[in-house]
Coordinates of C-alpha atoms in Angstrom, one line a residue:
Chain A
M1 CA 0.1 -0.2 -0.3
Q2 CA 2.9 2.1 0.9
A3 CA 4.1 1.2 -2.0
F4 CA 1.6 2.6 -4.4
L5 CA 1.5 5.3 -2.3
E6 CA 4.5 6.4 -2.8
K7 CA 4.3 5.3 -6.6
A8 CA 1.1 7.2 -7.2
V9 CA 3.1 10.7 -5.5
S10 CA 5.6 10.4 -7.5
L11 CA 3.6 10.2 -10.9
R12 CA 1.4 12.6 -10.1
F13 CA 1.7 15.4 -12.4
E14 CA 1.0 11.7 -15.0
I15 CA -2.1 10.8 -13.4
A16 CA -3.8 14.9 -12.7
A17 CA -2.4 15.0 -16.8
V18 CA -5.0 11.9 -18.1
V19 CA -7.8 12.3 -15.8
L20 CA -7.8 16.4 -16.6
F21 CA -7.6 15.0 -20.6
G22 CA -10.2 12.6 -19.8
I23 CA -12.2 15.1 -18.6
G24 CA -11.6 17.7 -21.1
F25 CA -12.7 14.8 -23.9
M26 CA -15.3 13.5 -23.0
N27 CA -17.5 16.7 -22.6
L28 CA -15.6 18.2 -25.7
L29 CA -17.6 15.1 -27.4
L30 CA -20.4 14.5 -25.3
Q31 CA -20.7 18.4 -23.4
N32 CA -24.5 20.1 -25.5
N33 CA -23.4 23.9 -24.4
L34 CA -21.5 24.8 -26.5
I35 CA -19.6 27.6 -24.1
K36 CA -18.9 24.3 -21.9
K37 CA -17.3 22.3 -25.4
I38 CA -15.2 25.5 -25.5
V39 CA -14.1 25.8 -21.4
A40 CA -13.7 21.4 -22.1
F41 CA -10.9 22.2 -25.3
N42 CA -9.3 24.1 -22.7
V43 CA -9.5 21.6 -20.5
M44 CA -7.4 18.8 -22.7
D45 CA -5.1 21.2 -23.9
S46 CA -4.2 22.8 -21.0
S47 CA -4.3 19.1 -19.3
V48 CA -1.8 18.3 -22.3
F49 CA 0.5 21.1 -21.0
L50 CA 1.1 20.0 -18.1
F51 CA 2.4 17.0 -19.0
L52 CA 4.7 17.8 -21.3
A53 CA 6.3 21.0 -18.8
S54 CA 6.8 18.0 -15.5
Q55 CA 8.2 15.1 -18.2
G56 CA 10.1 18.9 -19.0
Y57 CA 10.9 19.4 -15.4
I58 CA 14.1 18.5 -13.4
E59 CA 14.0 18.6 -9.6
G60 CA 16.8 20.2 -8.4
R61 CA 17.5 22.5 -11.1
M62 CA 17.3 26.6 -12.3
A63 CA 15.4 27.2 -15.5
P64 CA 17.8 27.6 -18.5
I65 CA 18.4 31.1 -17.7
V66 CA 22.1 31.4 -17.4
Q67 CA 22.9 32.7 -14.8
N68 CA 26.7 33.8 -12.6
G69 CA 27.9 32.4 -15.4
V70 CA 27.0 28.6 -15.5
T71 CA 27.3 27.2 -18.7
D72 CA 27.1 23.8 -17.5
A73 CA 24.0 22.1 -18.5
S74 CA 23.6 19.9 -16.3
Q75 CA 22.3 22.5 -13.8
Y76 CA 19.5 23.9 -15.5
V77 CA 16.1 21.4 -16.5
N78 CA 15.4 20.9 -20.7
P79 CA 14.0 23.5 -21.8
I80 CA 12.1 22.1 -25.4
P81 CA 9.1 21.2 -23.5
A82 CA 8.3 24.6 -22.2
G83 CA 9.3 25.2 -26.5
L84 CA 6.1 23.3 -27.2
V85 CA 4.2 24.2 -24.1
L86 CA 4.4 27.5 -25.8
T87 CA 3.5 26.7 -28.9
G88 CA 0.8 24.9 -27.4
I89 CA -1.3 27.8 -26.0
V90 CA -0.6 29.9 -28.7
V91 CA -2.5 26.9 -31.3
S92 CA -5.5 26.6 -28.3
V93 CA -5.8 30.2 -27.9
S94 CA -5.9 31.0 -31.3
V95 CA -8.6 28.0 -31.5
S96 CA -10.4 29.1 -29.0
A97 CA -11.1 32.3 -30.5
F98 CA -12.0 30.9 -33.3
F99 CA -14.4 28.7 -32.0
L100 CA -15.9 31.6 -29.3
A101 CA -16.5 33.6 -32.6
L102 CA -18.4 30.3 -34.1
V103 CA -20.7 30.1 -31.4
Q104 CA -21.8 34.1 -31.3
R105 CA -22.5 33.7 -34.9
L106 CA -24.6 30.6 -34.1
Y107 CA -26.5 32.3 -31.3
K108 CA -27.5 35.4 -34.1
H109 CA -29.3 32.6 -36.0
Y110 CA -30.5 29.7 -33.5
H111 CA -30.4 32.3 -30.0
T112 CA -29.2 29.2 -28.3
V113 CA -25.6 27.4 -27.0
D114 CA -27.3 24.4 -27.0
F115 CA -25.5 21.8 -30.0
D116 CA -28.6 19.0 -29.9
E117 CA -31.4 21.8 -30.4
I118 CA -29.2 23.7 -32.7
M119 CA -28.1 20.5 -35.1
M120 CA -32.1 19.2 -34.7
M121 CA -33.1 22.8 -36.5
A122 CA -30.3 22.8 -38.9
K123 CA -32.2 19.8 -40.3
K124 CA -35.2 21.1 -40.8
K125 CA -33.6 24.6 -42.6
V126 CA -33.2 24.0 -45.7
D127 CA -30.6 24.2 -47.9
Chain B
M1 CA 27.2 25.0 -51.5
Q2 CA 23.9 23.3 -51.8
P3 CA 22.7 23.9 -55.2
I4 CA 19.5 26.6 -55.8
Y5 CA 16.9 24.0 -56.3
Y6 CA 16.9 23.1 -52.3
N7 CA 15.3 26.3 -51.3
I8 CA 12.8 25.8 -53.4
P9 CA 10.1 23.9 -50.5
F10 CA 10.8 26.6 -48.3
V11 CA 9.8 29.0 -51.0
C12 CA 6.8 27.3 -51.9
I13 CA 5.3 27.7 -48.3
F14 CA 7.2 30.5 -47.5
L15 CA 5.5 32.1 -50.6
C16 CA 1.5 30.4 -49.6
M17 CA 2.6 32.2 -46.6
V18 CA 3.0 36.4 -47.3
G19 CA 0.2 35.3 -50.3
G20 CA -2.5 34.9 -47.7
I21 CA -1.5 37.8 -44.9
T22 CA -1.7 40.2 -48.0
M23 CA -4.5 39.0 -49.4
P24 CA -7.4 41.5 -47.2
L25 CA -4.9 44.7 -48.5
Q26 CA -5.8 43.1 -52.2
K27 CA -7.9 46.1 -54.0
N28 CA -11.1 43.1 -54.1
G29 CA -12.4 39.5 -54.4
Q30 CA -11.6 39.7 -58.1
T31 CA -8.1 40.7 -57.7
A32 CA -7.7 38.3 -54.5
L33 CA -8.9 35.3 -56.9
R34 CA -6.8 35.8 -59.0
T35 CA -3.2 36.7 -57.1
T36 CA -4.0 33.6 -55.5
V37 CA -4.4 32.1 -58.7
A38 CA -1.7 33.2 -59.0
V39 CA 0.4 31.7 -56.4
C40 CA -1.6 27.9 -56.8
L41 CA 0.4 27.9 -60.4
A42 CA 3.7 29.1 -59.6
V43 CA 3.9 26.9 -56.9
A44 CA 2.8 23.8 -59.2
L45 CA 5.3 25.0 -60.9
L46 CA 8.2 25.8 -58.3
C47 CA 6.7 21.8 -57.1
G48 CA 6.9 20.4 -60.6
G49 CA 9.9 21.2 -61.9
L50 CA 11.5 19.7 -58.4
A51 CA 10.0 16.4 -59.2
G52 CA 12.2 17.3 -62.5
I53 CA 14.9 17.4 -61.1
L54 CA 15.1 15.2 -58.6
Y55 CA 13.2 12.3 -60.3
A56 CA 16.4 12.3 -63.2
R57 CA 18.6 12.5 -60.2
E58 CA 16.8 9.2 -58.1
E59 CA 18.2 12.2 -55.1
S60 CA 16.5 13.4 -52.0
F61 CA 17.4 16.2 -49.7
V62 CA 16.5 17.5 -46.2
Y63 CA 16.5 21.2 -45.9
Q64 CA 17.8 22.8 -42.9
M65 CA 16.3 26.0 -41.8
G66 CA 18.6 28.3 -41.0
H67 CA 20.8 26.0 -41.2
F68 CA 20.8 25.3 -37.3
P69 CA 21.7 21.6 -37.7
A70 CA 20.3 18.1 -37.1
P71 CA 18.6 17.8 -33.1
W72 CA 18.6 21.6 -33.1
G73 CA 16.9 22.7 -35.8
N74 CA 14.1 22.8 -38.4
E75 CA 14.3 20.2 -41.4
L76 CA 12.3 19.9 -44.7
Y77 CA 12.5 17.1 -46.7
V78 CA 12.1 16.3 -50.2
G79 CA 11.1 13.6 -52.4
P80 CA 10.6 12.3 -56.0
L81 CA 7.1 11.9 -54.6
E82 CA 6.2 14.8 -52.1
A83 CA 7.1 17.3 -55.0
M84 CA 4.5 15.1 -57.2
L85 CA 1.5 14.9 -55.1
T86 CA 2.2 19.0 -53.3
A87 CA 2.3 20.2 -58.1
V88 CA -0.8 17.8 -57.9
F89 CA -2.0 19.4 -55.5
A90 CA -1.5 23.5 -56.2
L91 CA -2.5 22.8 -60.0
V92 CA -5.4 21.1 -58.7
M93 CA -6.6 24.0 -56.0
A94 CA -5.6 27.0 -58.4
M95 CA -8.3 25.1 -60.9
S96 CA -10.9 24.8 -57.9
I97 CA -11.3 28.2 -57.6
L98 CA -10.9 29.1 -60.7
G99 CA -14.0 26.9 -61.3
G100 CA -16.3 27.9 -58.5
R101 CA -16.2 31.7 -59.0
Q102 CA -19.3 32.4 -60.0
T103 CA -20.4 30.2 -57.6
F104 CA -18.5 32.0 -54.9
M105 CA -18.8 35.5 -56.0
E106 CA -23.0 35.1 -55.7
D107 CA -22.2 33.1 -52.3
V108 CA -20.1 35.1 -50.4
L109 CA -20.6 39.0 -49.3
P110 CA -18.0 40.5 -51.4
P111 CA -16.2 42.8 -48.5
K112 CA -15.4 38.9 -46.6
Q113 CA -13.8 38.2 -50.3
R114 CA -11.0 38.9 -49.3
F115 CA -10.8 36.8 -46.4
Y116 CA -11.8 33.3 -48.2
F117 CA -8.4 33.6 -49.8
T118 CA -6.4 34.4 -46.9
M119 CA -7.8 30.7 -45.8
M120 CA -7.2 29.2 -49.4
C121 CA -2.9 30.5 -48.9
M122 CA -3.0 28.3 -45.9
I123 CA -4.4 25.7 -46.1
L124 CA -2.1 25.5 -49.6
A125 CA 0.8 26.3 -47.1
S126 CA -0.1 23.6 -44.9
L127 CA -0.9 21.4 -47.5
L128 CA 2.7 21.6 -48.8
A129 CA 4.2 21.5 -44.6
L130 CA 2.6 18.1 -44.1
S131 CA 4.7 16.6 -47.1
F132 CA 8.2 18.7 -46.5
T133 CA 7.9 18.7 -42.7
N134 CA 10.5 16.8 -41.0
D135 CA 9.8 17.6 -37.4
I136 CA 5.6 16.4 -36.2
F137 CA 5.7 19.2 -33.6
T138 CA 5.6 21.2 -36.7
G139 CA 2.9 18.7 -38.2
Y140 CA 0.9 19.8 -35.8
V141 CA 0.9 23.0 -36.0
F142 CA 0.3 22.8 -39.5
I143 CA -2.5 20.2 -38.7
E144 CA -4.1 23.3 -36.5
I145 CA -3.9 25.7 -39.0
S146 CA -5.3 23.5 -42.1
T147 CA -7.7 23.3 -39.1
L148 CA -9.6 26.2 -38.9
A149 CA -8.9 27.6 -42.6
A150 CA -10.9 24.7 -43.8
C151 CA -13.5 25.1 -40.9
A152 CA -13.9 29.0 -42.1
I153 CA -14.0 27.7 -46.3
V154 CA -16.9 25.9 -44.8
M155 CA -18.5 28.8 -43.6
A156 CA -17.7 31.7 -46.4
R157 CA -21.2 30.5 -47.6
D158 CA -22.6 31.9 -45.1
T159 CA -25.8 30.1 -44.4
E160 CA -27.8 28.7 -41.0
K161 CA -27.1 25.9 -42.3
T162 CA -23.2 26.0 -43.0
I163 CA -23.1 27.9 -40.1
A164 CA -24.1 24.6 -37.6
A165 CA -21.8 22.1 -39.8
T166 CA -18.9 24.0 -39.3
I167 CA -19.2 24.0 -35.4
R168 CA -19.2 20.4 -36.3
Y169 CA -16.6 19.9 -37.5
L170 CA -14.5 21.9 -35.7
V171 CA -15.7 20.6 -32.6
I172 CA -14.8 16.3 -34.3
S173 CA -11.5 18.3 -35.7
L174 CA -10.2 19.2 -31.8
L175 CA -10.9 16.0 -30.6
G176 CA -8.6 14.7 -33.8
S177 CA -5.5 17.5 -32.0
G178 CA -6.1 16.8 -29.2
L179 CA -5.9 12.5 -29.7
F180 CA -2.6 13.5 -32.1
L181 CA -0.9 16.1 -29.2
I182 CA -1.2 13.5 -26.5
G183 CA 0.7 10.9 -29.3
L184 CA 3.1 14.0 -29.9
A185 CA 4.0 14.8 -26.0
L186 CA 3.8 10.7 -25.2
L187 CA 6.7 10.3 -28.2
Y188 CA 8.1 12.5 -26.8
C189 CA 8.8 11.6 -24.0
V190 CA 9.9 8.6 -24.6
T191 CA 11.8 9.2 -27.1
G192 CA 13.6 13.1 -26.1
H193 CA 12.9 13.8 -30.0
L194 CA 11.0 15.7 -32.2
L195 CA 12.9 15.5 -35.7
M196 CA 11.7 12.0 -37.9
P197 CA 15.2 10.6 -38.5
Q198 CA 16.5 10.5 -34.7
L199 CA 13.0 9.3 -34.5
L200 CA 13.5 6.7 -36.2
T201 CA 17.0 5.6 -34.6
R202 CA 15.3 5.8 -31.4
V203 CA 11.7 3.7 -32.3
Q204 CA 14.2 1.3 -33.5
L205 CA 16.1 1.2 -30.3
L206 CA 13.2 0.2 -28.1
S207 CA 12.0 -2.1 -30.7
L208 CA 14.9 -4.2 -30.7
A209 CA 14.9 -3.6 -26.9
G210 CA 11.3 -4.5 -26.2
G211 CA 9.5 -3.6 -23.9
Y212 CA 7.9 -0.8 -25.2
H213 CA 5.7 -2.0 -27.1
V214 CA 2.5 -1.4 -24.4
P215 CA 3.7 2.4 -25.7
L216 CA 5.0 2.3 -28.7
T217 CA 1.8 1.2 -29.6
V218 CA -0.4 3.7 -27.3
V219 CA 0.8 6.5 -29.7
C220 CA 0.7 4.8 -33.0
G221 CA -2.3 4.2 -31.9
L222 CA -2.7 8.0 -31.1
L223 CA -1.4 9.9 -34.4
A224 CA -3.3 7.5 -36.4
I225 CA -7.0 7.6 -35.0
G226 CA -6.1 11.6 -34.4
M227 CA -4.9 11.7 -37.8
G228 CA -8.2 9.5 -39.2
I229 CA -10.4 12.1 -37.7
K230 CA -9.4 14.6 -39.5
S231 CA -9.4 12.5 -42.4
A232 CA -12.7 11.4 -42.0
M233 CA -11.7 7.5 -41.8
F234 CA -15.0 5.5 -41.5
P235 CA -16.4 5.5 -37.7
F236 CA -15.5 9.0 -37.6
Y237 CA -17.4 11.3 -40.7
A238 CA -20.7 12.3 -39.2
W239 CA -18.9 15.9 -40.0
L240 CA -17.9 15.7 -43.3
P241 CA -21.0 15.1 -45.6
Q242 CA -23.2 18.3 -44.2
A243 CA -19.8 20.8 -44.2
H244 CA -18.1 19.5 -47.9
G245 CA -21.5 19.3 -48.9
G246 CA -22.8 22.9 -47.3
A247 CA -19.4 24.4 -48.8
T248 CA -19.5 27.3 -51.8
T249 CA -18.2 24.9 -54.3
S250 CA -14.3 25.7 -54.8
S251 CA -14.7 25.1 -51.0
S252 CA -16.1 21.5 -51.7
A253 CA -14.0 20.6 -54.4
V254 CA -10.9 21.7 -52.3
L255 CA -12.1 20.2 -48.8
S256 CA -12.5 16.6 -50.2
G257 CA -10.1 16.8 -52.7
L258 CA -6.7 17.8 -51.2
V259 CA -7.6 18.5 -47.4
L260 CA -8.3 15.4 -46.4
K261 CA -5.1 14.3 -48.1
G262 CA -3.3 16.3 -46.2
Y263 CA -4.0 14.5 -43.2
I264 CA -2.5 10.9 -44.7
I265 CA 0.0 11.9 -46.5
F266 CA 1.3 12.6 -43.3
L267 CA 0.1 9.7 -41.2
I268 CA 2.0 7.7 -44.2
R269 CA 5.7 9.5 -43.9
I270 CA 4.8 9.2 -39.8
F271 CA 4.7 5.3 -40.4
Y272 CA 7.2 5.2 -42.3
R273 CA 9.7 8.3 -41.3
V274 CA 9.5 7.4 -37.6
F275 CA 8.1 3.8 -36.9
S276 CA 9.7 2.5 -40.4
I277 CA 7.0 0.9 -41.3
S278 CA 8.2 -3.4 -40.0
V279 CA 7.7 -1.8 -36.7
V280 CA 4.0 -0.5 -37.5
R281 CA 3.3 -3.7 -38.7
S282 CA 4.4 -5.9 -35.8
L283 CA 2.0 -2.7 -33.5
S284 CA -1.6 -4.2 -35.4
I285 CA -2.9 -0.4 -36.2
M286 CA -2.8 -1.7 -39.9
D287 CA -5.5 -4.1 -39.1
I288 CA -7.8 -1.6 -37.8
L289 CA -6.8 0.9 -40.7
F290 CA -7.6 -2.7 -43.0
V291 CA -10.7 -3.1 -41.4
F292 CA -12.0 0.5 -41.0
G293 CA -10.7 0.8 -44.7
I294 CA -13.5 -1.8 -46.3
A295 CA -16.1 -0.9 -43.9
G296 CA -16.0 2.9 -44.8
M297 CA -15.5 1.5 -48.9
L298 CA -19.4 0.5 -48.8
L299 CA -21.0 2.0 -45.8
G300 CA -19.7 5.0 -47.7
S301 CA -21.5 4.5 -50.7
V302 CA -24.4 2.9 -48.9
M303 CA -25.1 6.4 -47.6
A304 CA -23.9 8.2 -51.0
M305 CA -27.3 5.8 -52.7
R306 CA -29.7 7.3 -50.2
E307 CA -28.7 10.8 -51.0
E308 CA -30.7 13.5 -53.4
H309 CA -29.0 16.4 -52.6
I310 CA -25.4 16.1 -55.2
K311 CA -23.3 17.8 -53.4
R312 CA -24.2 15.4 -50.3
M313 CA -24.1 12.5 -52.9
L314 CA -20.4 13.3 -53.9
A315 CA -19.4 14.1 -50.1
Y316 CA -20.8 10.8 -49.4
S317 CA -18.7 8.9 -51.7
S318 CA -15.6 10.7 -50.3
I319 CA -16.1 8.9 -47.5
A320 CA -15.5 5.7 -49.4
Q321 CA -12.9 6.5 -51.9
I322 CA -11.1 7.4 -48.2
G323 CA -11.5 4.1 -47.1
Y324 CA -9.9 2.6 -50.3
I325 CA -6.9 5.3 -49.8
F326 CA -6.5 3.3 -45.6
M327 CA -8.0 -0.5 -46.9
G328 CA -4.3 0.2 -49.4
I329 CA -2.3 1.3 -46.0
G330 CA -4.2 -1.0 -44.0
L331 CA -2.9 -4.2 -46.4
G332 CA 0.9 -3.4 -45.0
T333 CA 3.2 -4.2 -48.1
D334 CA 4.6 -1.6 -50.2
A335 CA 2.4 -2.2 -53.1
G336 CA -0.7 -0.8 -51.0
I337 CA 1.1 2.2 -50.1
V338 CA 2.0 2.7 -54.1
A339 CA -1.5 2.5 -54.5
A340 CA -2.7 4.5 -52.5
F341 CA -0.8 7.1 -53.2
F342 CA -2.1 6.3 -56.5
Q343 CA -5.2 6.5 -55.6
I344 CA -4.6 9.9 -53.0
L345 CA -3.3 11.7 -56.3
S346 CA -6.7 9.8 -59.0
H347 CA -8.8 11.0 -56.2
A348 CA -7.4 13.9 -56.0
V349 CA -8.1 15.1 -59.8
T350 CA -11.8 13.8 -60.1
K351 CA -13.9 14.8 -56.6
P352 CA -13.4 18.5 -57.7
L353 CA -14.4 18.3 -61.9
L354 CA -17.3 16.5 -60.4
F355 CA -18.0 18.8 -58.0
L356 CA -16.8 21.9 -60.5
S357 CA -18.9 20.1 -62.3
A358 CA -21.7 19.5 -60.0
G359 CA -21.6 23.0 -59.0
R360 CA -22.1 24.3 -62.6
L361 CA -25.0 22.7 -63.3
S362 CA -26.7 24.2 -60.3
E363 CA -25.5 27.3 -60.9
I364 CA -26.6 27.4 -64.3
R365 CA -30.7 26.2 -62.6
H366 CA -30.4 28.9 -59.8
H367 CA -28.9 27.2 -57.4
E368 CA -31.1 23.9 -57.2
K369 CA -29.5 20.8 -55.9
S370 CA -31.8 18.4 -55.6
L371 CA -31.3 16.0 -58.2
Y372 CA -34.4 15.8 -59.7
R373 CA -34.6 20.2 -60.4
L374 CA -31.1 19.0 -61.7
R375 CA -32.6 16.9 -64.8
G376 CA -31.1 17.6 -68.2
T377 CA -28.9 20.3 -67.2
A378 CA -26.4 18.6 -69.1
R379 CA -27.9 19.7 -72.2
S380 CA -27.7 23.6 -71.3
D381 CA -23.7 22.8 -70.2
R382 CA -21.9 20.3 -72.2
L383 CA -19.4 20.3 -70.9
A384 CA -20.7 20.7 -67.4
G385 CA -22.6 17.5 -68.4
V386 CA -19.5 15.2 -69.9
G387 CA -17.4 16.4 -67.0
F388 CA -19.1 15.0 -64.6
T389 CA -20.2 12.3 -66.3
L390 CA -16.9 11.4 -66.7
G391 CA -15.7 11.5 -63.3
G392 CA -18.5 9.9 -62.6
L393 CA -17.7 7.2 -64.8
S394 CA -14.1 7.6 -63.8
M395 CA -14.6 6.6 -59.8
I396 CA -16.7 3.5 -60.8
G397 CA -13.9 2.3 -62.7
I398 CA -14.4 2.3 -66.5
P399 CA -11.1 1.7 -68.0
L400 CA -9.2 4.5 -69.4
L401 CA -9.9 6.8 -66.8
T402 CA -7.7 7.0 -63.8
G403 CA -10.3 5.4 -61.1
F404 CA -10.0 2.0 -62.9
T405 CA -6.3 2.3 -63.1
A406 CA -6.1 3.5 -59.1
K407 CA -9.2 -0.1 -58.6
F408 CA -6.0 -2.1 -60.8
F409 CA -3.4 -1.0 -59.3
F410 CA -4.9 -1.9 -55.1
A411 CA -6.4 -5.3 -56.5
E412 CA -2.7 -6.7 -57.3
A413 CA -1.4 -4.8 -54.1
A414 CA -4.0 -7.1 -52.4
V415 CA -2.7 -10.7 -53.8
V416 CA -0.8 -11.2 -51.1
G417 CA -2.6 -14.8 -50.1
G418 CA -4.9 -15.1 -47.3
L419 CA -7.9 -13.7 -45.5
R420 CA -6.7 -10.2 -46.3
M421 CA -6.7 -10.7 -50.1
W422 CA -10.0 -12.1 -50.2
A423 CA -11.2 -9.3 -48.2
A424 CA -9.9 -6.7 -49.9
I425 CA -11.2 -8.6 -53.2
L426 CA -14.3 -8.3 -52.6
A427 CA -14.6 -4.9 -50.6
L428 CA -13.2 -3.9 -54.4
A429 CA -15.7 -5.6 -56.4
V430 CA -18.6 -4.7 -54.4
S431 CA -17.9 -0.9 -53.9
S432 CA -17.4 -0.9 -58.1
V433 CA -21.3 -2.2 -58.2
L434 CA -21.8 0.5 -55.4
N435 CA -20.5 3.0 -57.3
A436 CA -22.1 2.2 -60.4
L437 CA -25.8 2.7 -58.8
Y438 CA -26.2 6.0 -58.3
Y439 CA -23.6 7.3 -60.1
I440 CA -24.9 5.9 -63.3
P441 CA -28.2 7.2 -62.2
A442 CA -27.3 10.8 -61.6
I443 CA -25.4 10.9 -64.1
I444 CA -29.0 9.1 -67.0
A445 CA -30.7 12.2 -64.6
I446 CA -28.9 14.9 -65.2
W447 CA -28.8 13.7 -69.6
S448 CA -32.8 13.3 -69.9
R449 CA -35.1 15.9 -70.8
P450 CA -36.6 17.5 -68.1
A451 CA -40.0 16.9 -66.9
E452 CA -40.6 20.6 -66.7
E453 CA -39.7 23.3 -68.6
Y454 CA -37.2 25.8 -65.6
E455 CA -35.9 29.2 -66.3
E456 CA -31.6 28.6 -67.1
L457 CA -29.0 30.8 -67.2
R458 CA -27.1 30.8 -70.3
T459 CA -24.3 33.0 -69.2
P460 CA -21.9 31.0 -70.8
N461 CA -18.6 30.5 -67.4
R462 CA -14.8 30.2 -68.9
G463 CA -13.6 30.0 -65.8
F464 CA -15.0 26.9 -65.3
A465 CA -14.4 25.8 -69.4
V466 CA -10.6 26.5 -68.8
A467 CA -10.5 24.2 -65.1
A468 CA -12.7 21.3 -66.6
V469 CA -10.8 21.0 -69.5
V470 CA -7.2 20.9 -66.7
L471 CA -8.9 18.2 -64.8
M472 CA -10.6 16.6 -66.8
A473 CA -7.4 16.2 -69.2
G474 CA -6.0 14.7 -64.9
V475 CA -8.7 12.4 -65.2
V476 CA -7.4 10.7 -68.7
L477 CA -4.0 11.2 -68.6
L478 CA -3.8 9.7 -64.9
G479 CA -5.9 6.2 -66.3
T480 CA -4.1 6.1 -69.4
A481 CA 0.0 6.6 -68.6
A482 CA 0.2 5.8 -64.8
G483 CA 3.8 4.4 -65.6
P484 CA 6.0 7.7 -65.0
V485 CA 4.0 8.5 -62.1
L486 CA 4.1 5.0 -61.0
R487 CA 8.3 5.1 -61.0
V488 CA 8.1 8.2 -58.9
I489 CA 5.5 7.4 -56.2
R490 CA 7.8 3.8 -56.2
M491 CA 11.0 5.8 -56.3
G492 CA 10.0 8.3 -53.2
L493 CA 8.9 5.4 -51.4
S494 CA 11.7 4.2 -51.4
M495 CA 14.1 6.9 -50.4
L496 CA 10.9 7.6 -47.1

């Protein structure tokens, strides 16, 4: 039991990331409220960022900025995951902006943000 | 000093990006359209030339962005296959824009027309980048650019129905990219690299060492399913018919013919250049793709048969055609992948021809879309009628047309013996019959005499005429002179 708990604590970031990814994914898939769908998308992406950032962090090392003339790479954490997270955030922000604009447009046409209702109404519209 | 043509791939991507950014500064939609067509044709010319040079020299090369060496820099990898694919894509995109011009001008509000071409340029840029990039994270970024631009060109025709279709497309695409992103993160954690050659050596080591079978299967599965969702692989197709059927003609042609293919090409490149095909075969991902491909081939056609709306019928037919590609990949042999690449080209030429012809036919009946109300339209515009007929016959698999050649290569590749051979050949036969069951009635309908008199638009459409002639030439050329194309595909595949 103790060994299991210790393992769980040492893997806390990974476990949290997987749980959050599941929550985000299922809500993005099944949630009817479009605004909550956007939140779910952000939860899903953030979980990936948490996962990446936790993998790049090494206990007891510094941020990779040269300080006091220390140029030895073994003193610093891995900067590449941070770079990936940064790029991922940019992507996720632009997708969220597009998504929000789209929901706004939908609301103007259908007067609701309920996904199922919109799909039912759209079916009846003639093309 | 590297040869000057090594710069072509980067220049092409850059040209599309810069072109896309300058579109909002253009005077009006008309000039933006001309500029975009010019950009597409320039890219087609450059990539075509590059394909010729690389084929003649039997060469492929890696281009280092900013001359940073391997583990740090970003790279492009280009062989004759990639150059040829992108040349065809750029040409087809120019033709799609030209052919759908008249409908586009009516469908999209004048002040917004310029922005549409920004999206078109971004789609071409992401197609190029997905075919060329050697860095899977760059691939992810361009997947997202392509998704957003594709959603934007669906909703360019601002009706209630297309906006609802766009939200569905966006949500399902985001699920796909979420799966791809987590797959990417896992792969990076297992290997510590993002460039394909470095990943390949690490994955080889892991697979030889054993013990990493489960993580590699999970990663490969996540990447394959993520890309499968975005390219409408069988169980994840629900978004496609509404989105492709409802959009304006140019958008439908580009989405069905090109955007879906970008993801598949990237997936095949990941299979070959990250996992190596022998490792992928040992992970049993291929079996899943094979089954999904066959299911898509059959059910896509069945659903197309029940559809009365001409563009949605063509969209369902795309699901079936994508099924062929995944079946080819799922065969797991080099011959299967060669056939899949040929099908990518063949569908990229045929489906835009069908969409443009259908768009033109419905244009002369004032945008009627149901097959019943389109009766006899081919008599009013014979070129559109011939285009639709030729495309339809190619899809059914009439010899001398490209659809037949693609099916022939699939059948040839399927001769590997065992259960797969029978499943693949049976599915090919049944799906050809199913294709005939909805294309032949549609072709008969457009050529037969209408039951009532309709008021028709009789103005000629020169843009469509050019596009139809070029695409028809493509369909016939790929069907009759497939040899050189096949040699380029084989050479490119052996270098991957």
